[in-house]
Short mmCIF file of C-alpha atoms in Angstrom, two decimals:
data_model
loop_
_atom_site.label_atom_id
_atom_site.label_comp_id
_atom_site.label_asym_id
_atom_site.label_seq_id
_atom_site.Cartn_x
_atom_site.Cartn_y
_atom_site.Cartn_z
CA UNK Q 1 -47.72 -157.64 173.67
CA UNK Q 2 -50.14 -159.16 171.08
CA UNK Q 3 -50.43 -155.99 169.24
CA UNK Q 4 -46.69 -155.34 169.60
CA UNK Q 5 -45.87 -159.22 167.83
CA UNK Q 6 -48.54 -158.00 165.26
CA UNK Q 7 -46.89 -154.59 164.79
CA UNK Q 8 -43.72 -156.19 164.20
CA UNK Q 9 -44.96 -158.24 161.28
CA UNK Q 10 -46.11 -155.60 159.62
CA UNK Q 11 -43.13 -153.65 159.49
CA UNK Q 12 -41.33 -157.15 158.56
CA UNK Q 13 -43.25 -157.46 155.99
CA UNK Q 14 -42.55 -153.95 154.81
CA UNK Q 15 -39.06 -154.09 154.96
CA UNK Q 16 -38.50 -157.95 153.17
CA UNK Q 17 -40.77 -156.45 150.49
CA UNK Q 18 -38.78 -153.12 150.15
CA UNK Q 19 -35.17 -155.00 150.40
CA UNK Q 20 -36.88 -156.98 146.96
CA UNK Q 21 -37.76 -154.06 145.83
CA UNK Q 22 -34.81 -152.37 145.71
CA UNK Q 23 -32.41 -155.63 145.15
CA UNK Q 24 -33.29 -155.19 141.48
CA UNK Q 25 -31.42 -151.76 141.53
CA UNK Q 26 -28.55 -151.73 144.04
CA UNK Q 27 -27.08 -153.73 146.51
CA UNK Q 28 -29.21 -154.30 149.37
CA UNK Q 29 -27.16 -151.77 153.02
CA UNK Q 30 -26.05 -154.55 155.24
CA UNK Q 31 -28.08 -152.30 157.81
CA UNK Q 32 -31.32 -153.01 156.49
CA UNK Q 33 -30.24 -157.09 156.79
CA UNK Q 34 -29.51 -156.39 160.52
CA UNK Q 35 -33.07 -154.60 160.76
CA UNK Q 36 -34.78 -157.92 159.69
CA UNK Q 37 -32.88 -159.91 161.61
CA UNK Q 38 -33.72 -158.22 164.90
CA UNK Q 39 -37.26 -158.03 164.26
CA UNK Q 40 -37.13 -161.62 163.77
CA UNK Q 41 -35.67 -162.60 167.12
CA UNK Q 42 -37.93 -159.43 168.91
CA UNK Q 43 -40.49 -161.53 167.36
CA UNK Q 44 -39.24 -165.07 168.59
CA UNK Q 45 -38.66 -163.21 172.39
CA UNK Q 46 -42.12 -162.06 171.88
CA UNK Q 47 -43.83 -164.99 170.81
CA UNK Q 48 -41.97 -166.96 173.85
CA UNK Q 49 -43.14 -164.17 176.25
CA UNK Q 50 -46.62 -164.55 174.89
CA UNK Q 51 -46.64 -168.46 175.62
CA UNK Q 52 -45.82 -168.33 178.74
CA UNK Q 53 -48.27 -165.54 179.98
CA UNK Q 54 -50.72 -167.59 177.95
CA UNK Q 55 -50.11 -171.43 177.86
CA UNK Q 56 -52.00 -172.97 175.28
#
């Protein structure tokens, strides 16, 4: 799951830096929105999941 959550931010990353990208020239599909918002709560579910296997 660690590598997963990791995985995730990556391609995050990706996409909030291509959606800049391409802001300057078009409007930004609502689709890839959506895409960053469910890699955001994957990433919340994940993050949960990971505290609980692993309590600090």
């Amino acid at each position: 799951m660690y590598w997963v959550s990791n995985g995730l931010v990556a391609i995050l990353l990706a996409l909030v830096l291509y959606i800049a990208h391409i802001h300057n020239q078009s409007p930004v599909p609502a689709f890839l929105w959506l895409a960053a918002v469910a890699i955001i709560v994957a990433l919340l579910f994940l993050r949960r999941a990971l505290k609980w296997r692993y309590p600090a």
